[in-house]
XYZ file of C-alpha atoms in Angstrom:
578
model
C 120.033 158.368 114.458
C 119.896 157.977 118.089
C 116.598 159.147 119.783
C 116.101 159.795 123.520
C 114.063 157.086 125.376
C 112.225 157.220 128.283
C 114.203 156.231 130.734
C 117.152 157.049 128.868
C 119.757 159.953 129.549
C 122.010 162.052 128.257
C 124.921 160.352 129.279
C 123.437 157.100 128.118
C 123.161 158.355 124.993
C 126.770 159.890 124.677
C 128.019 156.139 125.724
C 126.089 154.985 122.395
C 127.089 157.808 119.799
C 130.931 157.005 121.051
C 130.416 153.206 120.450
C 128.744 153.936 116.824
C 131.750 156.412 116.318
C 129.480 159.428 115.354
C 131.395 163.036 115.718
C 129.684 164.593 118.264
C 130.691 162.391 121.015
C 134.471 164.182 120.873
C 135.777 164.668 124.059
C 134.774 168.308 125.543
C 134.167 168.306 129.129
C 130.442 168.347 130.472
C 131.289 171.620 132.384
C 132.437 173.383 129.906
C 129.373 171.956 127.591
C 125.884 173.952 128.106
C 123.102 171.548 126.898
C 119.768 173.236 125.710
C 116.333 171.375 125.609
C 114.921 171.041 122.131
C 110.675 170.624 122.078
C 110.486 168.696 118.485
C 112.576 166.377 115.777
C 114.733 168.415 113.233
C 112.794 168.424 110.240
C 115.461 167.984 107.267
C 118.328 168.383 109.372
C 120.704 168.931 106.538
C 118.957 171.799 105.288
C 119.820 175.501 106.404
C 118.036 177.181 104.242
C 116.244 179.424 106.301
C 114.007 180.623 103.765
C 112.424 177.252 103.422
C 109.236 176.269 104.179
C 109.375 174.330 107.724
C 112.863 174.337 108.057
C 113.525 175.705 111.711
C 116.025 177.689 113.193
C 115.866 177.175 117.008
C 118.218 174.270 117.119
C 121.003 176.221 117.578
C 121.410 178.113 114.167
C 119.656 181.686 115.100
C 121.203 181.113 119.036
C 124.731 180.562 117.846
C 125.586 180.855 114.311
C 123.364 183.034 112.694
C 123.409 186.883 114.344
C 121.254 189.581 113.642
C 121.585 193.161 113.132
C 119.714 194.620 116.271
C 117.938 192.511 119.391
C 115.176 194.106 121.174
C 115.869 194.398 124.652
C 112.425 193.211 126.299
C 113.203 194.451 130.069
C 114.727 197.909 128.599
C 112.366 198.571 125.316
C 115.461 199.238 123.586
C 116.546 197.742 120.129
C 120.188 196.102 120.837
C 122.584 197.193 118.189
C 124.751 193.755 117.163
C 126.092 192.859 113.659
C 124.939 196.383 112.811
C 125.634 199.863 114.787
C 122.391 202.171 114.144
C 120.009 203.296 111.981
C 118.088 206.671 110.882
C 115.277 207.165 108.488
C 114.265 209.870 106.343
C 111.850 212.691 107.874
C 108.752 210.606 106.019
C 109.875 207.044 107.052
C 109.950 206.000 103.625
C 113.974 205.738 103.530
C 115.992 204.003 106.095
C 119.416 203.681 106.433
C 121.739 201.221 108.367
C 125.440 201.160 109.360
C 127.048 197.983 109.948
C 129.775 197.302 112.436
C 133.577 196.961 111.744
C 134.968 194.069 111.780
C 132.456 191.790 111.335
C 133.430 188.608 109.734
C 132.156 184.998 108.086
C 133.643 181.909 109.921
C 135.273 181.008 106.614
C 137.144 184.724 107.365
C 135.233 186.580 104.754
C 134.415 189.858 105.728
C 130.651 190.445 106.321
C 129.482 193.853 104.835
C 127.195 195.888 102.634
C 127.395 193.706 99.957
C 125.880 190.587 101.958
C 123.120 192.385 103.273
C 122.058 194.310 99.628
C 122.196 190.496 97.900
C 120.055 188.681 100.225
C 117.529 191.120 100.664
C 117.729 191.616 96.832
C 117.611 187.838 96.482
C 114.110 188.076 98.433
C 112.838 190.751 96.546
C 113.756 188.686 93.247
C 112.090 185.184 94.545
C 108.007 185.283 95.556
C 109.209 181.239 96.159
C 110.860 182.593 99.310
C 107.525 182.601 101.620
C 108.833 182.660 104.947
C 107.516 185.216 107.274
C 110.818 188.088 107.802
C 111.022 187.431 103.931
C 108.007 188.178 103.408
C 107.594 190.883 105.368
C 110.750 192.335 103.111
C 108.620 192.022 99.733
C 105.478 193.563 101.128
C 107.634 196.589 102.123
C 111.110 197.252 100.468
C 111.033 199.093 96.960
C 114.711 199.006 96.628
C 118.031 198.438 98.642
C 121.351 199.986 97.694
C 124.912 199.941 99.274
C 125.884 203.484 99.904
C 129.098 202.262 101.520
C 131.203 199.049 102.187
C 129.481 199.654 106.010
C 126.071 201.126 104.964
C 123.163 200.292 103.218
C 119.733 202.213 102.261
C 116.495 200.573 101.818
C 113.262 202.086 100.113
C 109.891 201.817 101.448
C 106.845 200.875 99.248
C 105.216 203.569 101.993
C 106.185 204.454 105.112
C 106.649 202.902 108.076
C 107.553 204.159 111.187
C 108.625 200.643 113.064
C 110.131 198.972 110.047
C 114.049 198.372 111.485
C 112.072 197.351 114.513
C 109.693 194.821 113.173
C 111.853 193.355 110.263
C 115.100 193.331 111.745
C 115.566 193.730 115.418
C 114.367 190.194 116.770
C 111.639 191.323 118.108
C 109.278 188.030 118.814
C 111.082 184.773 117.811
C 113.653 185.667 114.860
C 114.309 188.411 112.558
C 115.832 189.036 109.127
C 118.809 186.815 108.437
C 121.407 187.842 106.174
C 123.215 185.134 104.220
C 126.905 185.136 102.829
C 126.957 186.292 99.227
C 130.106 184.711 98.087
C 128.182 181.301 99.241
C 124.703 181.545 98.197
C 125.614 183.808 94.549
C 124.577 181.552 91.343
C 122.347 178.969 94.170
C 118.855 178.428 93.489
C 117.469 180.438 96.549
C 114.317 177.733 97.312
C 116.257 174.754 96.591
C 119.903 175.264 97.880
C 120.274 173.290 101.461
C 123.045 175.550 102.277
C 124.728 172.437 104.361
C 127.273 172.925 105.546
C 125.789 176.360 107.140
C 128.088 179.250 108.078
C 127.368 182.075 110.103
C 128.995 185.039 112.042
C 127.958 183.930 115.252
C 130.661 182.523 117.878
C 129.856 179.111 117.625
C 130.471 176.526 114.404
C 128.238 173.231 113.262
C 130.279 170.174 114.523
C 127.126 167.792 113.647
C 123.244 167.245 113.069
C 120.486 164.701 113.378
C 117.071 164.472 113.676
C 117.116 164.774 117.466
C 120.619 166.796 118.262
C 122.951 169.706 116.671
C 126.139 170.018 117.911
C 128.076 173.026 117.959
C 131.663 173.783 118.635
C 133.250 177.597 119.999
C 134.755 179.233 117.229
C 137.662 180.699 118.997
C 138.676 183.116 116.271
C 135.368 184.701 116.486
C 135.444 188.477 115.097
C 133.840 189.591 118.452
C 136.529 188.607 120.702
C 139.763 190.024 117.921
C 137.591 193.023 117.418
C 136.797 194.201 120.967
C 132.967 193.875 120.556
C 132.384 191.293 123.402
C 134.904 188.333 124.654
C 133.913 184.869 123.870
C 131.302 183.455 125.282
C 132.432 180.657 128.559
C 130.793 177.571 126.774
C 133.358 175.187 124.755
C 130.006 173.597 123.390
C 126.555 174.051 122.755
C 124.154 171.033 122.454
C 120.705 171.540 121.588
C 118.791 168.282 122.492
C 115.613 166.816 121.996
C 114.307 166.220 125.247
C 111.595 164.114 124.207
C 108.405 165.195 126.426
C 107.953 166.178 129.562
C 108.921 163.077 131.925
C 112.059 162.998 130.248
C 112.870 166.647 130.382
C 112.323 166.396 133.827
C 114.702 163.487 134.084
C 117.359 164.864 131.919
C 117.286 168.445 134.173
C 117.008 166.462 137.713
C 120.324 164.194 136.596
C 122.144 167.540 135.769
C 122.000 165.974 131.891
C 120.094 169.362 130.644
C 120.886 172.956 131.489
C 117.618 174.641 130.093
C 114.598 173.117 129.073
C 111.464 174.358 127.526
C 108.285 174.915 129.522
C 106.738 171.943 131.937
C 104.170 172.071 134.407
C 103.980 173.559 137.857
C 104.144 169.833 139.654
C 106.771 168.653 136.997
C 108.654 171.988 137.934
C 108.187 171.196 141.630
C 109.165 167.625 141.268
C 112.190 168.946 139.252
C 113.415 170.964 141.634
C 113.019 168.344 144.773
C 115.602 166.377 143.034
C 118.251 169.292 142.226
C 118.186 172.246 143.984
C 119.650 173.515 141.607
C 116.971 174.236 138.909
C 115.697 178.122 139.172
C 113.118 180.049 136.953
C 112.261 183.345 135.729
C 110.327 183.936 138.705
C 111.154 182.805 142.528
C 108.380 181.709 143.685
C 105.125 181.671 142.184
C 104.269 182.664 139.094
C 107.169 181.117 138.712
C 106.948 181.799 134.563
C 107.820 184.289 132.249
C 104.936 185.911 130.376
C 105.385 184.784 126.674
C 104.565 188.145 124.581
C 101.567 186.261 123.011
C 98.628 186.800 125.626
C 95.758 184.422 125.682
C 92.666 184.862 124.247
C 88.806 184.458 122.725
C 87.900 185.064 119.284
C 84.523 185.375 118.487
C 83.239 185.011 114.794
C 81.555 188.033 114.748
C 79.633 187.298 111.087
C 77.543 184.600 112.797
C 74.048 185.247 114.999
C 74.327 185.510 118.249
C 78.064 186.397 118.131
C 77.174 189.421 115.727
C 75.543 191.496 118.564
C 78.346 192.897 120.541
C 76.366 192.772 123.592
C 75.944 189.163 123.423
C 80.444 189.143 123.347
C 80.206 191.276 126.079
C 78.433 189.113 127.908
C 80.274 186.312 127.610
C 83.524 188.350 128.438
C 81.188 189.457 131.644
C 80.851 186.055 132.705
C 84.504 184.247 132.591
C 86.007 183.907 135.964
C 89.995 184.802 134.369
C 90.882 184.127 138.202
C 89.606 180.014 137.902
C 91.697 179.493 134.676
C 94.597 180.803 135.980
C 94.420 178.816 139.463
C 92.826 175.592 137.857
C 94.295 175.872 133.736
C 97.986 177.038 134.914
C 97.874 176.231 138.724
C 98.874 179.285 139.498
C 101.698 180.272 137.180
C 100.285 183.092 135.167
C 98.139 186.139 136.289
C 94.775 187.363 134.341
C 94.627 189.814 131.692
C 93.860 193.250 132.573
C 93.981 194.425 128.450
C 94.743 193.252 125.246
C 98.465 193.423 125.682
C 100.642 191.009 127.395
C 102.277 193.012 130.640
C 105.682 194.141 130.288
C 107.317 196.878 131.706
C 107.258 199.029 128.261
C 103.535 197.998 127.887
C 102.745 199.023 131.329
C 101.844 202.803 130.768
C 99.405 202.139 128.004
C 97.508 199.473 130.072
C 97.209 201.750 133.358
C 95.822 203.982 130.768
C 93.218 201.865 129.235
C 92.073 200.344 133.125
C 92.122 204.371 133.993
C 89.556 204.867 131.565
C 87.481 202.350 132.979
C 88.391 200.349 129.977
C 90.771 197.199 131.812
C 89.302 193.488 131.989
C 88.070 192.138 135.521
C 89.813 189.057 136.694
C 86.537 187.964 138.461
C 83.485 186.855 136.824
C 80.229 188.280 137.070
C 77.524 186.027 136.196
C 74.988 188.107 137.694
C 75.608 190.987 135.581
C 76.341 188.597 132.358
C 73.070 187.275 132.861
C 71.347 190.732 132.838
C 73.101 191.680 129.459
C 71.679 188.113 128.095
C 68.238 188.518 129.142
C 68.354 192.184 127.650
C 68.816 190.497 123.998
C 65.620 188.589 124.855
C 66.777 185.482 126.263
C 65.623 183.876 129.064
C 66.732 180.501 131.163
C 64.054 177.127 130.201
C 63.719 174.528 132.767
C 66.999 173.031 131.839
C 68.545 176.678 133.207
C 70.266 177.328 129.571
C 69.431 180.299 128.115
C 66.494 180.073 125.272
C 65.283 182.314 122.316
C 62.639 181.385 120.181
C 62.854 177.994 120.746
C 66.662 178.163 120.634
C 69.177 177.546 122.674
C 72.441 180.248 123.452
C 75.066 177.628 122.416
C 78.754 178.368 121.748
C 80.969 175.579 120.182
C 84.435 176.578 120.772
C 87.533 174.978 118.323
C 90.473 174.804 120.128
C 93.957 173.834 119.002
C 94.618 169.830 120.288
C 98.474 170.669 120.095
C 99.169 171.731 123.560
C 97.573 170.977 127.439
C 97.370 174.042 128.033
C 94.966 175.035 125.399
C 92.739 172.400 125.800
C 92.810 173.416 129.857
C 91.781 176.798 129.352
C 89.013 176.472 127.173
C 87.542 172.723 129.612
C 87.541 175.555 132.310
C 85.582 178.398 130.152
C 83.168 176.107 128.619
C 82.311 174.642 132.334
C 81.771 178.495 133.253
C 79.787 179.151 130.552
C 77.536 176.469 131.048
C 77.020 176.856 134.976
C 76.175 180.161 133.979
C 73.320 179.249 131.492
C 75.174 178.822 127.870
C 75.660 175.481 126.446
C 78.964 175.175 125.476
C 81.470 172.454 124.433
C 84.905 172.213 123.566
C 85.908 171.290 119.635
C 89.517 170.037 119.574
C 91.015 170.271 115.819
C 94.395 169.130 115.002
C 96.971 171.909 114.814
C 97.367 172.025 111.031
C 93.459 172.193 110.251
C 93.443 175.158 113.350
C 96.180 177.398 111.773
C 95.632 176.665 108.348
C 91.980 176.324 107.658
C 89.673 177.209 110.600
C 91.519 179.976 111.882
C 92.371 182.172 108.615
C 89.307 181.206 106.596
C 87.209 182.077 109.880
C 85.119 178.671 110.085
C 84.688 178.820 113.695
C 81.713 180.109 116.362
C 84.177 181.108 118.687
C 88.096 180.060 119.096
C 91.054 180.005 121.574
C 94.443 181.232 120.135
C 97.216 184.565 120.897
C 96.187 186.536 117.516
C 96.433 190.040 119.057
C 100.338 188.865 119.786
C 102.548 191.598 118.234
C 102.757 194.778 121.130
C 106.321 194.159 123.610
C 106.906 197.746 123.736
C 104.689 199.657 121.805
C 100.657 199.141 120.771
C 100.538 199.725 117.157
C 101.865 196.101 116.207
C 99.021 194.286 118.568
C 95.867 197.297 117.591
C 96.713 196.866 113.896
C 95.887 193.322 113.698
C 91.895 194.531 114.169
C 91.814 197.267 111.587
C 88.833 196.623 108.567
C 91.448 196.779 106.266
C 91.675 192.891 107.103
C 88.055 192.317 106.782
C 87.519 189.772 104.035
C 84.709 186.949 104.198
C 84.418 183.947 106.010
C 86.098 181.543 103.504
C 88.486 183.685 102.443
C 91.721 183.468 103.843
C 93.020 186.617 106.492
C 95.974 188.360 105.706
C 98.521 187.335 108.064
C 95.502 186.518 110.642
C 94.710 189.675 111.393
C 90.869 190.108 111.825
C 89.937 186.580 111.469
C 86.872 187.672 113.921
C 85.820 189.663 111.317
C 85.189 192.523 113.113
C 83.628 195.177 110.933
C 80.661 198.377 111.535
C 80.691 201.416 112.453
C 82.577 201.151 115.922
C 85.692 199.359 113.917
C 86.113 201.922 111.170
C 86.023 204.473 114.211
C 88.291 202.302 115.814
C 91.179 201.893 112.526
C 90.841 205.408 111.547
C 92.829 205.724 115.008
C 94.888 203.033 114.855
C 95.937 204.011 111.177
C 96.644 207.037 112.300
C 99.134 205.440 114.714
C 100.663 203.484 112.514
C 101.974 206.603 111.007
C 103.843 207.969 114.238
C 107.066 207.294 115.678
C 107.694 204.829 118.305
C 107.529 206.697 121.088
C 105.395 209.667 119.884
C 103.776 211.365 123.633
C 100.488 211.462 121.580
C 100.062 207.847 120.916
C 98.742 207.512 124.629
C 95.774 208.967 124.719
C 94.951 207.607 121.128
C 95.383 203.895 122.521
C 92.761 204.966 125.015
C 90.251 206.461 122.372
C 90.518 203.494 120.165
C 90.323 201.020 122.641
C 87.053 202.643 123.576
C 85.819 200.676 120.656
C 87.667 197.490 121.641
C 85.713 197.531 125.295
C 82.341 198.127 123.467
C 82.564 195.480 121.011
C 84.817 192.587 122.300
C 85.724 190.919 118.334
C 88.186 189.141 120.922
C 88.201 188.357 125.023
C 91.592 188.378 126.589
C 92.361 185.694 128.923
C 95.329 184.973 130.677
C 99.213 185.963 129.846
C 100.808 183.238 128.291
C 103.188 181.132 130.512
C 106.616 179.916 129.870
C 107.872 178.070 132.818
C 111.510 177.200 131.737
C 113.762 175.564 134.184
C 117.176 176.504 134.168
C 120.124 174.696 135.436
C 122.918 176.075 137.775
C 124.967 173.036 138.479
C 127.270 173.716 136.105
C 126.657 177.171 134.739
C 125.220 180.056 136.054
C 124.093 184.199 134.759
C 120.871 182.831 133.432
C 117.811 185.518 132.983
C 115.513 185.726 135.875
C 113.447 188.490 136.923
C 116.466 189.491 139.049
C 119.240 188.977 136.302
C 116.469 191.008 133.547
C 118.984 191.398 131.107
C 116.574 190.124 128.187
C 114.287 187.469 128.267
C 114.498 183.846 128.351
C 113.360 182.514 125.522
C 116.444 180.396 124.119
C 114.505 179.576 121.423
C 114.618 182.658 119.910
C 117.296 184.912 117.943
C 118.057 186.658 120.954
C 119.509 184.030 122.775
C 122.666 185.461 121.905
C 122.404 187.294 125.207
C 121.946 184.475 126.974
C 124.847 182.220 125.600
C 127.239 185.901 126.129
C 125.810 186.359 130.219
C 126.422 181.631 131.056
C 128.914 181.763 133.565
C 130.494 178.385 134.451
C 129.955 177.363 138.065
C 132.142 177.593 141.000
């Protein structure tokens, strides 16, 4: 396989897959070729069975062969109709029903229709093996499915559920539900089959895969173009490449060798864009980024002394200067949190709400009045000026995930805040697999950095029902889809998931749910299980030399994520350049 080298670019690399005779290097022009960054090797790149443990999707198969039924539209709050046409649910939210759209085909020519959807959800329903999240999310909540027309299909609830076509299959944060093609996956084992070679609806065909490339070639008999439902998309070929770090990304967009590439720095961005004026974000000018739907935040184990007294998480919230990390963490390219939810336009009414209520998050510390809350608990500063009780120091050891810069940024600048201010804190790097599959779910942490409140883009139910004490189990016992892992439980969180159940009842959209967000998150300000930080940052340089209609704060069509399921809209809106 040929890997990327520092140093070494794209073109480079096409010279050596021609002179080893490999298929990808056919002869498609680079204009009319659109070249996406990919952040990490393809795992088992012969595999395409979704449904597999670690096998990935964002290497092109959800972007350009795999479509889903719905997309939600993050700058309108509306759920996309795409393979399928609508949906309605019974008066209880128990049934729901969904029409497909005509015309819809396999690129083999099959027709896609009821049947395909009713087997593979059936197929999950059959197969506990099949552990991924969307199918798992299918066996917690389906009873039945049934085809109640060649274009239609009904699926029963275990219980209702008010957001289910929006949670499970309208691509809401990363991927959705993927429906395979019955007449290829019938009489396959559904965990072993490597469904290679893949087929999909989408407009765009596998040419070739490796560890650190997938090629894919426009299928120009697509059923979208011959069936009116949107022309073909500009791009001849789509290339998603590993990019190989951060230098090299850099390199590969500066040469005009990439055309997106996943986030990088504010002076890599900078440099980046000194070298080709060409390169644009989602923003202008500073922030430059696109908030990623996961906010940043605290956790606090909220089992263990001092972090069981609320006023002692207060008081730590009180203290953290949310303006420092963003100017010395993200230089600049993010903004503080003012709630719990990350700050999109459809979020935007419940957060005025919560700040209204005198409820929102300060970006400015306030050591002053932090210190006041501490000394209430009976703490006071020793001659080393940390904070002492009964011969104890106030210490706060806080695991952070080693994966990424930015984590390990954020939480360098909160512990030197904490300790200026008294508390003796250190960072506690763990290696992403012990972080997200032991500390974090088994709660074996003082206090932690992570995005676990991620869920809310255009309603709150999905982020305030992560909290509830339905997840309260103890420490050692794994969380249920990490909700709770703080542990928050007491009187002020029952008050707190009575509401939020309650909410989880409602429609989207229900003029009530307002003023409940506000009651519950009463309980939130009081309490603090978590501390919001910062909105996540995503500062993805795009490329206009050679293709243009990208999503920018201007161009808000959807997001820009290409990673994601939804980058459908993206590969329909490229535009080559004049």
């Amino acid at each position: 396989m040929i890997k990327l080298a520092k140093g070494l670019g794209f073109a480079s690399v096409l010279a050596l897959a021609a002179a080893s005779g490999t298929a990808w290097a056919q002869d498609v022009a680079r204009e009319d070729t659109v070249i996406f960054d990919i952040d990490r090797t393809i795992r088992d790149p012969g595999n395409f069975n979704w449904f597999t443990p670690g096998v990935k999707r964002q290497h092109g198969a959800h972007q350009v062969m795999w479509e889903p039924l719905f997309i939600l539209n993050y700058e309108t709050g509306e759920i996309d109709p795409w393979l399928a046409t609508g949906f309605s649910s019974s008066d209880d939210k128990t049934e729901w029903t969904i029409a497909l759209r005509v015309g819809v085909e396999w690129s083999d020519g099959e027709a896609f229709n009821a049947d395909d959807v009713v087997f593979t959800i059936q197929m999950v329903l059959d197969n506990e093996d099949l552990t991924e999240r969307e199918a798992a999310q299918i066996r917690a909540q389906v009873a039945s499915v049934e085809k109640t027309g060649d274009l239609e299909v009904k699926l029963t609830l275990n219980s209702a559920n008010p957001r289910f076509v929006l949670d499970v299959f309208s691509n809401k944060i990363f991927s959705s539900f993927i429906v395979m093609p019955e007449h290829v996956w019938s009489g396959q084992s559904p965990a072993t089959f490597a469904f290679s070679p893949p087929i999909g609806t989408g407009p765009y065909t596998l040419n070739s895969i490796a560890t650190n490339r997938a090629i894919w070639d426009r299928n120009d008999d697509w059923w979208g173009a011959k069936s009116g439902f949107m022309d073909l998309p500009e791009p001849q070929r789509v290339i998603f490449l590993e990019s190989g770090g951060e230098e090299n990304r850099a390199q590969l967009m500066a040469s005009n060798q990439m055309d997106i590439a996943h986030s990088v720095s504010l002076g890599t961005f900078e440099a980046m864009r000194f070298q080709n004026p060409a390169v644009i974000s989602w923003e202008a000018d500073l922030p430059y980024a696109w908030p990623d739907p996961c906010s940043r935040q605290m956790e606090f184990n909220t089992t263990l002394a001092p972090w069981d007294n609320a006023n002692m998480r207060k008081a730590i919230s009180t203290l953290i200067d949310r303006n420092q990390i963003v100017n010395v963490a993200y230089e600049g390219t993010t903004s503080a949190s003012r709630s719990m939810f990350v700050q999109y336009g459809g979020m935007e009414p419940f957060i005025s709400a919560i700040e209204a209520a005198g409820y929102g998050i300060s970006p400015a510390g306030d050591v002053a009045g932090a210190t006041a809350m501490i000394e209430a608990e009976g703490w006071a500063k020793n001659g080393d000026g940390i904070f002492e009780k009964d011969g104890t120091e106030l210490e706060a050891n806080i695991h952070v995930n080693s994966a990424s810069a930015e984590y390990t940024r954020t939480i360098d600048v909160v512990v030197e805040q904490l300790n200026r201010a008294g508390v003796r804190a250190k960072s506690i790097p763990v290696e992403n697999s012990v972080f997200w599959g032991e500390l974090l779910p088994l709660g074996i942490y003082e206090m932690t950095y992570s995005w676990l409140s991620c869920g809310s883009v255009n309603e709150p139910w999905a982020s305030m029902g992560r909290y509830t004490v339905d997840s309260v189990v103890p420490v050692g016992e794994r969380s249920p889809g990490f909700n709770n892992t703080s542990r928050w439980d007491g009187e002020g969180a029952a008050a707190y998931s009575a509401i939020v159940n309650q909410m989880g009842t409602m429609a989207v959209g229900d003029p009530a749910i307002g003023d409940m967000v506000v009651e519950a998150y009463q309980y939130l300000s009081a309490e603090k299980p978590f501390v919001p930080l910062v909105q996540a940052a995503k500062l993805s340089p795009m490329n206009t030399t050679y293709w243009t209609g990208w999503p920018t704060a201007d161009n808000n069509y959807n997001h820009p994520a290409f990673w994601w399921g939804s980058a459908h809209h993206i590969i329909h809106n490229l535009e080559k350049a004049n």
